[in-house]
Short mmCIF file of C-alpha atoms in Angstrom, two decimals:
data_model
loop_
_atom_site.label_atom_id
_atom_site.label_comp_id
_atom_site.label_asym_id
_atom_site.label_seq_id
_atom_site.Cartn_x
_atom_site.Cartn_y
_atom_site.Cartn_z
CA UNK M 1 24.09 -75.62 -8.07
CA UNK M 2 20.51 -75.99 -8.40
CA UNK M 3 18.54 -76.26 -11.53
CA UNK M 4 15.37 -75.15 -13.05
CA UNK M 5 12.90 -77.13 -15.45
CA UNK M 6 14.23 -76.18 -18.08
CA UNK M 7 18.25 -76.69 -17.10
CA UNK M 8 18.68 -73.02 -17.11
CA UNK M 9 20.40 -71.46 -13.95
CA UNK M 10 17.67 -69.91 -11.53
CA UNK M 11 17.38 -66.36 -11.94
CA UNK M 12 18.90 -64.06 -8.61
CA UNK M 13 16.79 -61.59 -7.86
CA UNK M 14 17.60 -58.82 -6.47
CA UNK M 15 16.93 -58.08 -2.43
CA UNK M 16 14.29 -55.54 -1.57
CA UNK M 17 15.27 -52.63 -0.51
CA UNK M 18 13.41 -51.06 2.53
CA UNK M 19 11.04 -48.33 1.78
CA UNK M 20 11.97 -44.93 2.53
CA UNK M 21 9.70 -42.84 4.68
CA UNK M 22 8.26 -40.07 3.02
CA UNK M 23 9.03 -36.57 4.18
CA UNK M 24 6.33 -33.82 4.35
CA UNK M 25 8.05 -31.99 1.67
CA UNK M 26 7.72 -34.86 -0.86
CA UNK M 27 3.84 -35.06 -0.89
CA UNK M 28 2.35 -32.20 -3.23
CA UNK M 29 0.90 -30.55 -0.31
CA UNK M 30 4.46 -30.00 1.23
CA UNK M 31 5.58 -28.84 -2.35
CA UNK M 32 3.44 -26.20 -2.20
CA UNK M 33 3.84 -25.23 0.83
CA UNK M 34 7.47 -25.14 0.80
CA UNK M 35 7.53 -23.11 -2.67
CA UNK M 36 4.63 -20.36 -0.85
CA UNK M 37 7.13 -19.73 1.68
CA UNK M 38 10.07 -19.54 -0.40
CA UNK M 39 7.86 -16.92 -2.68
CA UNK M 40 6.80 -15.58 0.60
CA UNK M 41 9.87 -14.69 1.56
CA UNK M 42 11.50 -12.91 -1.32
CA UNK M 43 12.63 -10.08 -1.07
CA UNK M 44 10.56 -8.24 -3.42
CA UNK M 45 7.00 -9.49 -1.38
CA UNK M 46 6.30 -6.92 0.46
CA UNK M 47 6.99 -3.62 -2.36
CA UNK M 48 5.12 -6.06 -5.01
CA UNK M 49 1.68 -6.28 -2.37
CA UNK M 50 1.95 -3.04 -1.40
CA UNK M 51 2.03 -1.61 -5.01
CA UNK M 52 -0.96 -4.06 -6.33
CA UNK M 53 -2.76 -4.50 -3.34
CA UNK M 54 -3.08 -1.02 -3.75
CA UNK M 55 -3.86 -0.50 -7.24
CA UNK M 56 -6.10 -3.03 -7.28
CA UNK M 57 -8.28 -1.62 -4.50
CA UNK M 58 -8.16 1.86 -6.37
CA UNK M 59 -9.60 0.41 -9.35
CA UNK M 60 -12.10 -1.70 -7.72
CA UNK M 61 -13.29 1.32 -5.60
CA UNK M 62 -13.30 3.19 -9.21
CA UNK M 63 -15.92 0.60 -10.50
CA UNK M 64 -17.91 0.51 -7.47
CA UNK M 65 -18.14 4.73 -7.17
CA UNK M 66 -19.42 4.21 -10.59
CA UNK M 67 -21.77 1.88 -9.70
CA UNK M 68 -23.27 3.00 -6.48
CA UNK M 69 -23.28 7.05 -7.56
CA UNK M 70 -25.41 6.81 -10.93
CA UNK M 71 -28.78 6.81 -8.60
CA UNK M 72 -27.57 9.54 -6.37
CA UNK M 73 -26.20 11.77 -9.14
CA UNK M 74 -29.39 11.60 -10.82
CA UNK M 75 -31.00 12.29 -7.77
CA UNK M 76 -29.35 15.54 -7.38
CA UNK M 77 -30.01 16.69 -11.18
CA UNK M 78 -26.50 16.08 -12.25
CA UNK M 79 -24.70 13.24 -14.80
CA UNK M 80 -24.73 10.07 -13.80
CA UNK M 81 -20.95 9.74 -13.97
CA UNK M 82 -20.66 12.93 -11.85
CA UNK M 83 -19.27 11.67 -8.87
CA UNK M 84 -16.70 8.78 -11.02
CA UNK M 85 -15.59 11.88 -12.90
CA UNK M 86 -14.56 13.45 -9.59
CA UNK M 87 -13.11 10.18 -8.19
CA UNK M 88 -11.04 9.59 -11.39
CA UNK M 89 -9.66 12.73 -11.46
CA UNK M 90 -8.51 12.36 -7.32
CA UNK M 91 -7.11 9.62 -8.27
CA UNK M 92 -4.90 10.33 -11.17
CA UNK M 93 -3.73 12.80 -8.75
CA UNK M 94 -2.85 10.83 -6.21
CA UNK M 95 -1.14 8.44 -8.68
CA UNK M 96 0.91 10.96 -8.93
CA UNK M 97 1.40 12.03 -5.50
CA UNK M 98 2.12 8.31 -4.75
CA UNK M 99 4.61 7.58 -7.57
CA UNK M 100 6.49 10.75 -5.79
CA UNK M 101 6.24 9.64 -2.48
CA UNK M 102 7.64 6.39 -3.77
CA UNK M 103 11.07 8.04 -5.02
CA UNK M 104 11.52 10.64 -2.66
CA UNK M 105 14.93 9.73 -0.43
CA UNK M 106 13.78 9.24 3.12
CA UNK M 107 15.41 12.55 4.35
CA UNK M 108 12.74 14.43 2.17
CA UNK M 109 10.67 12.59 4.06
CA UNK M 110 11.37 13.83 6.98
CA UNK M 111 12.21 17.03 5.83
CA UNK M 112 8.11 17.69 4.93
CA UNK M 113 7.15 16.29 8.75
CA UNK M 114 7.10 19.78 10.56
CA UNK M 115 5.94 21.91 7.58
CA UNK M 116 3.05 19.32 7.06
CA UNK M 117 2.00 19.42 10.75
CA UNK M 118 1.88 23.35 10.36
CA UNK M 119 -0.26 23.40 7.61
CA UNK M 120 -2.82 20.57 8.81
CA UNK M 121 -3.03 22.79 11.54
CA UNK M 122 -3.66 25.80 10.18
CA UNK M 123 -6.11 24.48 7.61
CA UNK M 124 -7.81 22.70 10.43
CA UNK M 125 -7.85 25.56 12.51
CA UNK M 126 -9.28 27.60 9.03
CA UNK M 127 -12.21 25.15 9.06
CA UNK M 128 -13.99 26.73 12.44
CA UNK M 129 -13.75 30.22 10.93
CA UNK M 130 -17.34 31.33 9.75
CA UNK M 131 -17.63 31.71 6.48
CA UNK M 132 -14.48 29.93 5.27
CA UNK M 133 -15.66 26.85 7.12
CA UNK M 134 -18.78 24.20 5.15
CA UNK M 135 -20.94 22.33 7.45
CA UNK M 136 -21.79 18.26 6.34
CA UNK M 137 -24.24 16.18 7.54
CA UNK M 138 -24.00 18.00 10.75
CA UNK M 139 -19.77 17.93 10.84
CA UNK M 140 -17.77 21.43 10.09
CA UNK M 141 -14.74 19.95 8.97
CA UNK M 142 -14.77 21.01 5.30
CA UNK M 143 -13.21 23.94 3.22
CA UNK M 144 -14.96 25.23 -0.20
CA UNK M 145 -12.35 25.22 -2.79
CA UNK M 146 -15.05 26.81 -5.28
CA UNK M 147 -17.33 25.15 -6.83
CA UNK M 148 -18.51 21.69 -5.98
CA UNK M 149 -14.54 21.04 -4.44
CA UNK M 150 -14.18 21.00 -1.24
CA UNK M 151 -11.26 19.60 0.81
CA UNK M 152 -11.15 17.78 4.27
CA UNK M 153 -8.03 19.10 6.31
CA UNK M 154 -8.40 16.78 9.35
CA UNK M 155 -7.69 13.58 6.31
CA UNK M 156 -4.16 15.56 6.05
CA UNK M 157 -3.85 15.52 9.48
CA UNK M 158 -3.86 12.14 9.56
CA UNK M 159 -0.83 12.08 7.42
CA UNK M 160 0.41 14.78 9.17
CA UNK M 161 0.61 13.25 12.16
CA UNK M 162 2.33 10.04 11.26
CA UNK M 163 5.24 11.95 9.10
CA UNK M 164 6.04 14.01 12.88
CA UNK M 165 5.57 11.44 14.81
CA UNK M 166 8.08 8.85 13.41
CA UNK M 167 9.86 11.55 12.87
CA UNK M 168 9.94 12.77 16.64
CA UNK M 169 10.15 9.39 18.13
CA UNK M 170 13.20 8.32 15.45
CA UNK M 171 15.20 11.72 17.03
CA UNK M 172 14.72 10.67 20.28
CA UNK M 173 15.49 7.06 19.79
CA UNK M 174 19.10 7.85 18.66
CA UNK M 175 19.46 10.11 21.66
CA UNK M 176 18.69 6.66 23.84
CA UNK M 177 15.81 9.73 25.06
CA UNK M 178 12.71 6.98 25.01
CA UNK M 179 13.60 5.33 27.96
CA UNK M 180 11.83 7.83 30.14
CA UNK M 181 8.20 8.50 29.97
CA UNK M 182 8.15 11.82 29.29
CA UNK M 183 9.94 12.14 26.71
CA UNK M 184 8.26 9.46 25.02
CA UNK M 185 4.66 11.38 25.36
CA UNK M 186 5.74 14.79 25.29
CA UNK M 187 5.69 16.28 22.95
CA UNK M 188 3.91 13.59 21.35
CA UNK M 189 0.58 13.24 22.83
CA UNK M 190 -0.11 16.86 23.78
CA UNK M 191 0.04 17.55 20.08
CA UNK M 192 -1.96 14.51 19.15
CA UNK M 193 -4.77 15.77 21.60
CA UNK M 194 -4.18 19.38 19.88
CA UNK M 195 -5.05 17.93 16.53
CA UNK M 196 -8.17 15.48 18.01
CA UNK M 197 -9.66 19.05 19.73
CA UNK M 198 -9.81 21.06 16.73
CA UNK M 199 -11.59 17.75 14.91
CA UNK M 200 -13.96 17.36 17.46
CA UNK M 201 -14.45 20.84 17.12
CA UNK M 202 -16.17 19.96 14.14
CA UNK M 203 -17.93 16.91 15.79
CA UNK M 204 -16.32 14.36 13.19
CA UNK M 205 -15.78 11.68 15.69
CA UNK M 206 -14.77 9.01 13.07
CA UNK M 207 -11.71 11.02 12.14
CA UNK M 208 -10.94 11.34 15.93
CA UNK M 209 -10.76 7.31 16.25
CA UNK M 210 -8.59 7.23 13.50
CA UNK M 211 -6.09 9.68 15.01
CA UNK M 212 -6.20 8.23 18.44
CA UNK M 213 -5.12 4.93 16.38
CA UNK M 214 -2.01 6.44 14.79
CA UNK M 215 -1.17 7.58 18.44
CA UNK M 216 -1.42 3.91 19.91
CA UNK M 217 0.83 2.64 17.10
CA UNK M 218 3.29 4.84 17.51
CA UNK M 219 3.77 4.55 21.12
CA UNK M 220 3.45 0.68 20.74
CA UNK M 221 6.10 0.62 18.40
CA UNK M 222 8.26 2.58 20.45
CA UNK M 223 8.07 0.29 23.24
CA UNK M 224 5.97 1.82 25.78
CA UNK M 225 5.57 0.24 28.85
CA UNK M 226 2.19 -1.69 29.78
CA UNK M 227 1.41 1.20 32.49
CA UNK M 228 1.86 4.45 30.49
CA UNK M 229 0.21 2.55 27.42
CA UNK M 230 -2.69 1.86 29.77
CA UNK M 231 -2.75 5.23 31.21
CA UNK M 232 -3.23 7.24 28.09
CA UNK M 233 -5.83 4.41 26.80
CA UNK M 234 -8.02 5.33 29.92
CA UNK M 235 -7.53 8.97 29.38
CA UNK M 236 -8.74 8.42 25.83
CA UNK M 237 -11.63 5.94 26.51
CA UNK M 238 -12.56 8.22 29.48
CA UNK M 239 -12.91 11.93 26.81
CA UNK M 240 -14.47 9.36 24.05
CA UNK M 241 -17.27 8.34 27.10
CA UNK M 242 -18.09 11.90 28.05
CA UNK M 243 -18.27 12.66 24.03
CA UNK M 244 -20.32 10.14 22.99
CA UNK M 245 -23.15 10.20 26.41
CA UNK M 246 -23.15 14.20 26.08
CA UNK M 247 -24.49 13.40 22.11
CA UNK M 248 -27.74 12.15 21.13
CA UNK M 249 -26.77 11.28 18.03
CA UNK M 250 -24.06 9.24 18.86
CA UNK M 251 -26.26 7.62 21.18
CA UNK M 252 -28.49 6.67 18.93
CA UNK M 253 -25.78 5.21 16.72
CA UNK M 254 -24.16 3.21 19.18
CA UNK M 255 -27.52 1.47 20.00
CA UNK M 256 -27.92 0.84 16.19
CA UNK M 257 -25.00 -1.87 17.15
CA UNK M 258 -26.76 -5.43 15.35
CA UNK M 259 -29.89 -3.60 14.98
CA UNK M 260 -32.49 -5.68 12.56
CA UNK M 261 -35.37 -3.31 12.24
CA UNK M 262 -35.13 0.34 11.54
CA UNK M 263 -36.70 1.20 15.20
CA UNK M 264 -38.74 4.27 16.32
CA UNK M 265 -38.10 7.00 13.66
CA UNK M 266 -36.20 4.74 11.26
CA UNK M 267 -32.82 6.02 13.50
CA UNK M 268 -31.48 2.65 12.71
CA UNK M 269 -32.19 3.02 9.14
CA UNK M 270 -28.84 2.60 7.29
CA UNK M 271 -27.64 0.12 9.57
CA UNK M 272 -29.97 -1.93 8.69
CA UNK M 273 -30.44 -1.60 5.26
CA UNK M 274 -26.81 -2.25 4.82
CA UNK M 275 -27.71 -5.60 6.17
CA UNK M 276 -30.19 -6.08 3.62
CA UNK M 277 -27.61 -4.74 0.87
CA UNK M 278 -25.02 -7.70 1.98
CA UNK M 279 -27.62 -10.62 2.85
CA UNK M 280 -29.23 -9.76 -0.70
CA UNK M 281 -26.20 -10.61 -2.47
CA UNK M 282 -25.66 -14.23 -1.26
CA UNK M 283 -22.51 -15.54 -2.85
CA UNK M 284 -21.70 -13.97 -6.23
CA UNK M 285 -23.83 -10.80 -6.02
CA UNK M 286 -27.01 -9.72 -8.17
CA UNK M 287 -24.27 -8.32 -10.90
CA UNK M 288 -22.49 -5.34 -11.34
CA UNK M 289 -25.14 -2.07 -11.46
CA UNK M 290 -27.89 -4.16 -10.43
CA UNK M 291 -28.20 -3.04 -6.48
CA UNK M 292 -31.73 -2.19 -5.35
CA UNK M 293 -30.50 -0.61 -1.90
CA UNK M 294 -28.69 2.25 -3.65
CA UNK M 295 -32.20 3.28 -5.66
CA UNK M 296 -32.67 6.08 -2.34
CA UNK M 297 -32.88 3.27 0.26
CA UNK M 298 -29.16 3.21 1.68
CA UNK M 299 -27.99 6.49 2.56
CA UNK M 300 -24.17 7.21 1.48
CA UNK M 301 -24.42 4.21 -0.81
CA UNK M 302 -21.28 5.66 -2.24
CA UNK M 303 -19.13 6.93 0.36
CA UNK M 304 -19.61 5.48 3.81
CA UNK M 305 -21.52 1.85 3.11
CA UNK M 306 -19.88 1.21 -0.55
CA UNK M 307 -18.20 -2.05 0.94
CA UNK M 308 -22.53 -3.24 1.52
CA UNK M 309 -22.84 -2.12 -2.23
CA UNK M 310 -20.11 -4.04 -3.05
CA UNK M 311 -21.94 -7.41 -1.44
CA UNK M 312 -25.28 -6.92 -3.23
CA UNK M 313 -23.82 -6.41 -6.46
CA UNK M 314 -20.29 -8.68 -6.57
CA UNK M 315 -21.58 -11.18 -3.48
CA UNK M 316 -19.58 -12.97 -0.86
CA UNK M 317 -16.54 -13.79 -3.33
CA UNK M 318 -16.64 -10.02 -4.32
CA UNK M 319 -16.09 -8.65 -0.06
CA UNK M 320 -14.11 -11.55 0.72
CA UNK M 321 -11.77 -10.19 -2.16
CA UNK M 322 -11.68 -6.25 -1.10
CA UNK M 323 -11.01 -7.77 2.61
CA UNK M 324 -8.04 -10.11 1.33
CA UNK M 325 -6.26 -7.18 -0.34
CA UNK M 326 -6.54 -5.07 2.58
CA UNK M 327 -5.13 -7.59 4.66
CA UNK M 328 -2.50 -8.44 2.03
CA UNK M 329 -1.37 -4.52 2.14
CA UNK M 330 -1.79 -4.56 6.17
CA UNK M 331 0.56 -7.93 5.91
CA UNK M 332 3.12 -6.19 3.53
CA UNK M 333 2.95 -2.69 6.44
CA UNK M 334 3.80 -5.12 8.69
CA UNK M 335 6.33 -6.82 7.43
CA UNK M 336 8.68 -3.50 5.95
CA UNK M 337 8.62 -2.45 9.80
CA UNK M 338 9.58 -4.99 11.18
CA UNK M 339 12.41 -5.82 8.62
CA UNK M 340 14.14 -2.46 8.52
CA UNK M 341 16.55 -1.10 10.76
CA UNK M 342 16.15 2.49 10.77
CA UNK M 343 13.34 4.15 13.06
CA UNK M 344 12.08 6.49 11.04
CA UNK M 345 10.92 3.83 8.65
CA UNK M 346 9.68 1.82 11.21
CA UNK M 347 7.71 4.24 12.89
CA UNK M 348 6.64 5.54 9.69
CA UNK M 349 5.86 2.34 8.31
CA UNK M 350 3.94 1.47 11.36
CA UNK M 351 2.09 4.13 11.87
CA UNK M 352 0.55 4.47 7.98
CA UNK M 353 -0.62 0.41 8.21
CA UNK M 354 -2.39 1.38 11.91
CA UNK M 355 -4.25 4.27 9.83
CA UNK M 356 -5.35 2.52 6.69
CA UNK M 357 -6.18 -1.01 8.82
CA UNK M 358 -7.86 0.85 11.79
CA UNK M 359 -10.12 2.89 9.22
CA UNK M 360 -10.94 -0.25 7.20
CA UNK M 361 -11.71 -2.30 9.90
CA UNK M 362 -13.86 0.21 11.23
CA UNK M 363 -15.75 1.19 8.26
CA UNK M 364 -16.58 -2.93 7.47
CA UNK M 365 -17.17 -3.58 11.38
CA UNK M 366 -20.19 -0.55 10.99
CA UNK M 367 -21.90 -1.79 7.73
CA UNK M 368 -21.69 -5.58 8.91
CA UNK M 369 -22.95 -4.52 12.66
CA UNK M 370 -20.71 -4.86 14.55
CA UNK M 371 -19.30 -1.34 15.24
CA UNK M 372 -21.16 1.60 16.23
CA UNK M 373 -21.03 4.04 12.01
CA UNK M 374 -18.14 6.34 12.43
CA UNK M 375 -18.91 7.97 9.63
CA UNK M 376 -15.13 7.08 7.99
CA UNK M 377 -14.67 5.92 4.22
CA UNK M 378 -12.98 2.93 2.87
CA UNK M 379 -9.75 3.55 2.49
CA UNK M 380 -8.55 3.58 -1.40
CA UNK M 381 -12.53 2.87 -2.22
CA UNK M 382 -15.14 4.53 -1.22
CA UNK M 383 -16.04 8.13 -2.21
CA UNK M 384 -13.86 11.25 -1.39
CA UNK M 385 -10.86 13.07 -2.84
CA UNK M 386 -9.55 14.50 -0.02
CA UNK M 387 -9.58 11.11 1.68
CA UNK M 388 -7.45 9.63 -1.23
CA UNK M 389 -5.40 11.80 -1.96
CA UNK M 390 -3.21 11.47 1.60
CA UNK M 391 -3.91 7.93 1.55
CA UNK M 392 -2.72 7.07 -1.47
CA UNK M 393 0.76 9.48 -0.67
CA UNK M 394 1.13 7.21 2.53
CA UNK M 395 0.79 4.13 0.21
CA UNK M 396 3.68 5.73 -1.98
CA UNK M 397 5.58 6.02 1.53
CA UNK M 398 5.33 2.38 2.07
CA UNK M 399 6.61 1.71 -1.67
CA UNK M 400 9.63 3.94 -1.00
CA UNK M 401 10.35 1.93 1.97
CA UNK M 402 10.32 -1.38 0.70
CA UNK M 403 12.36 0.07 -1.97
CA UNK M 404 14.97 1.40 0.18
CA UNK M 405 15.59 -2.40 1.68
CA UNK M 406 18.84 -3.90 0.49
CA UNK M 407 17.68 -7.47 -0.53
CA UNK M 408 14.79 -5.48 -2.58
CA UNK M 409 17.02 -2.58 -4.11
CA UNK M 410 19.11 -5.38 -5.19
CA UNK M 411 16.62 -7.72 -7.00
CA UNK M 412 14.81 -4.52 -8.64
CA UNK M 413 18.29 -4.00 -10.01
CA UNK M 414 19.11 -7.08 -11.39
CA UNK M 415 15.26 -7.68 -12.64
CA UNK M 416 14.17 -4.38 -13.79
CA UNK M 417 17.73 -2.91 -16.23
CA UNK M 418 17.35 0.68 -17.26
CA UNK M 419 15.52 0.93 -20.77
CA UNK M 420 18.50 2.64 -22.42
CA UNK M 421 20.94 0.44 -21.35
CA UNK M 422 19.29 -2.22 -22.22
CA UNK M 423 18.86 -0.82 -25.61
CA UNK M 424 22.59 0.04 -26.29
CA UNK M 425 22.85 -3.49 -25.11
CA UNK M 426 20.89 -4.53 -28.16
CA UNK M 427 22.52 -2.21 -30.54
CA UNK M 428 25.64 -3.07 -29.98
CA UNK M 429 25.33 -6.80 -30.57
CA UNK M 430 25.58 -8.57 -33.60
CA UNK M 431 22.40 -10.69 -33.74
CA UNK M 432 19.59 -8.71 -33.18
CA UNK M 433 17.26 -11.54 -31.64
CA UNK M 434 18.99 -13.55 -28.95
CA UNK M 435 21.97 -11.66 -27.64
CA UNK M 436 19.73 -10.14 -24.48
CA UNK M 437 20.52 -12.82 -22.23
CA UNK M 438 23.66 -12.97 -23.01
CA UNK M 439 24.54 -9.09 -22.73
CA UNK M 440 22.30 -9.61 -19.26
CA UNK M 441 24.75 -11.81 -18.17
CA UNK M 442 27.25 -10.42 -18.91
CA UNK M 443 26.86 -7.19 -17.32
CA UNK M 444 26.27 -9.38 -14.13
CA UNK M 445 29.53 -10.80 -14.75
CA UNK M 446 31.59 -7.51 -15.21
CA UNK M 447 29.73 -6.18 -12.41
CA UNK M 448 31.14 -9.28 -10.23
CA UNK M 449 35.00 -8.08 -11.29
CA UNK M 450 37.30 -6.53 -8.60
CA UNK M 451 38.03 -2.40 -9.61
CA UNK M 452 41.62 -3.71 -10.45
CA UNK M 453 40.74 -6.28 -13.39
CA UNK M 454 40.77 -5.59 -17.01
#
C-alpha cells in the first residue's frame, strides 16, 4: 500500500457525486411562483378580492369625491364637503345593503327578481311623467325625492335586470328549455328592449350600453349559438346607429374620439381637458387636493371624469392602482361563475361582473380617448348615490356567492369560530393565556368523531 511523505496512509477521498439539475421550482423565482398559485388558488380568493377590492375602491372614490367636489361645491354657494357628505351617507347605506345581500340565502335572491323588475319598471316608467320626472344635463331619467335627493331608476334597472335574468335563464336551464332559440330570447330580450326604450326615453344612452351589456352576458353564458348571438348584436348595433346619427350631440361626442384641441365651440372641451388632467400628473400625481383642472376647467370633475382627477392628483401609480382593483374584482366575478354549479349563481354572478367591468371600462376608455363619453360613472367611485347604492348590493351578491361555495364555507368555518364560542372556550379552561389553540383543536378533533363515539 502506498505511502505518503510523511508515512501516513493517503487520505481516500470521497468520489464526486454528479450535480443535480435544478428544477424551476428550486430557483426563488419558481418559489414564488409556485406559492402565488397555491395562494391563488385557495379557496377563500375569490370572497377575500371581492370584499376588499371592493372596499378599497369605495374608500378611494370617498377621498377622491372629496377632493374633486370642494371647487364645485363652492361654486354652487354650498360647503365644501357638500357633495362627500352626500357620498358618505350613500355609502353607509349601501354598506348596509351589501352586508345583507351578502347573507341573504340564494332563494331570497331569487325570490326579489320579479318584484324588483316591477318596480324598476314602474319607477322608470314614473320618470317620463311631467312633473314627477327632473331633467339633467339634457337626460330625464331622474326622480326628486325632496330636496337636493334625487334618485336614478334606470341604475336599479340595471340590477333589476340581472336578478330576472339569471333567474329566468336558471328555470329554463333545469327544464333542458335553452336548447331552442326561442326560449332562450323570449322572454328575455323583449323585456331587455322594454327596459332600454323607456331609458332612451330619457336620452341617457350610457345607461342603455350598460344594459345591452348585461344582455350579451347573459346570453353568452347561457351558451348561445354564434348565429343568434350575432343576430341580436346586429339588431342592437343597427337601433344604436340610427340613435346616435339622428343626435347631434352624440355626434359631436363621437368625433371628440382622441381629440387634442377643444375644436370649433370648445365641443371637445372635456375630452380634452381630461387629457390635460392625466398627462399633468406624470407618475405620482401633483398631490392629493392639488388638481388645477377641477378649479371650473373639467366639467363633472366629480362624477363622470373623477378617474382624470385621480391622475393629476395621485399620478400613474395612483390609476394604475384603481384599474388593478377593478380587474382584481372582475378576476374574482369570473372566477365564482365559473366554479359553481348552480345556474342561478352563475348567471347571476356573470351577469353583475359584465355590468360593473363594462361600465368601468367604458367610463376610463372616454376620459383616456379612446371611447366616445357615455356619460356613465365609475363604478364604486365616482359621484352618485343612486349609482352606488345597486352597485354596491350586486357586490354583496357576489360575497354571498363565494360564500355559499363548499371549499370557502368550510375554511370561513374553521378560520373565523363564533365569538361566543370561542369565549366559553376560554372560560372554561384552566390557564387563561394559552389554552386557545388547544381548545381550537380540539373542537376540530371532536368535530372529526363518528355520531356513535363517546
Amino acid at each position: 500500500m502506498p505511502t505518503s511523505r510523511t508515512g501516513r496512509p493517503p487520505v481516500q477521498r470521497a468520489a464526486r457525486r454528479p450535480a443535480l439539475a435544478r428544477t424551476p421550482h428550486d430557483n426563488p423565482a419558481g418559489r414564488f411562483v409556485t406559492r402565488a398559485r397555491r395562494a391563488w388558488d385557495r379557496p377563500l380568493t375569490a370572497y377575500y378580492l371581492i370584499l376588499g377590492g371592493s372596499l378599497l375602491i369605495t374608500v378611494l372614490g370617498l377621498v377622491m369625491v372629496y377632493s374633486a367636489s370642494q371647487i364645485t361645491a363652492l361654486q354652487l354657494s354650498l360647503p365644501g364637503s357638500y357633495f362627500f357628505r352626500k357620498q358618505f351617507l350613500a355609502a353607509v347605506i349601501g354598506g348596509v345593503l351589501m352586508l345583507v345581500a351578502s347573507r341573504m340565502p340564494v332563494k331570497l335572491h331569487r325570490a326579489l327578481a320579479y318584484p324588483m323588475l316591477a318596480g324598476a319598471v314602474f319607477l322608470m316608467a314614473l320618470v317620463q311623467v311631467p312633473g314627477i320626472g327632473v331633467e339633467i344635463n339634457g337626460n330625464q331619467n331622474w326622480i326628486s325625492l325632496g330636496g337636493s335627493f334625487q334618485i336614478q331608476p334606470s341604475e336599479f334597472g340595471k340590477l333589476a335586470l340581472v336578478l330576472w335574468g339569471a333567474d329566468l335563464l336558471a328555470r329554463k336551464q333545469d327544464k333542458r328549455l335553452l336548447t331552442q332559440w326561442k326560449h332562450m330570447l323570449v322572454p328575455l330580450v323583449p323585456a331587455a328592449f322594454m327596459l332600454l326604450g323607456l331609458i332612451m326615453l330619457g336620452g341617457d344612452m350610457g345607461t342603455a350600453i350598460i344594459l345591452t351589456a348585461i344582455l350579451f352576458g347573459l346570453l353568452w353564458l347561457a351558451g348561445a349559438p354564434t348565429r343568434l348571438f350575432v343576430g341580436v348584436l346586429s339588431v342592437a348595433l343597427a337601433i344604436g346607429f340610427i340613435l346616435i346619427k339622428t343626435s347631434p350631440n352624440r355626434m359631436s361626442r363621437l368625433a371628440c374620439i382622441g381629440a387634442t384641441e377643444p375644436g370649433p365651440h370648445d365641443t371637445c372641451w372635456q375630452a380634452v381637458h381630461g387629457i390635460y388632467a392625466l398627462a399633468s400628473g406624470g407618475f405620482f400625481g401633483s398631490g392629493l387636493g392639488a388638481s388645477v383642472e377641477k378649479w371650473g376647467q373639467l366639467p363633472e370633475a366629480h362624477t363622470d371624469f373623477i378617474f382624470a382627477i385621480t391622475g393629476e392628483e395621485l399620478g400613474l401609480a395612483g390609476t394604475l392602482s384603481v384599474l388593478a382593483l377593478f380587474a382584481a374584482l372582475g378576476y374574482a366575478g369570473i372566477r365564482v361563475a365559473g366554479r359553481t354549479e348552480a345556474p342561478f349563481v352563475r348567471y347571476a354572478a356573470g351577469g353583475v361582473t359584465t355590468w360593473i367591468t363594462a361600465q368601468a371600462v367604458i367610463n376610463v376608455g372616454a376620459v383616456l380617448g379612446l371611447l366616445p363619453i357615455a356619460g356613465v360613472p365609475l363604478p364604486l367611485f365616482s359621484y352618485g348615490g343612486s349609482a352606488l347604492l345597486p352597485t354596491m348590493f350586486a357586490v354583496g351578491l357576489l360575497i354571498a356567492f363565494a360564500r355559499d361555495d363548499p371549499a370557502a364555507r368550510a375554511a370561513l368555518a374553521m378560520r373565523q369560530p363564533r365569538f361566543g364560542r370561542k369565549r366559553a372556550a376560554v372560560r372554561g379552561s384552566a390557564g387563561a393565556a394559552g389554552p386557545r389553540r388547544w381548545n381550537t383543536m380540539r373542537r376540530r378533533a371532536s368535530a372529526a368523531r363518528s355520531s356513535g363515539e363517546r
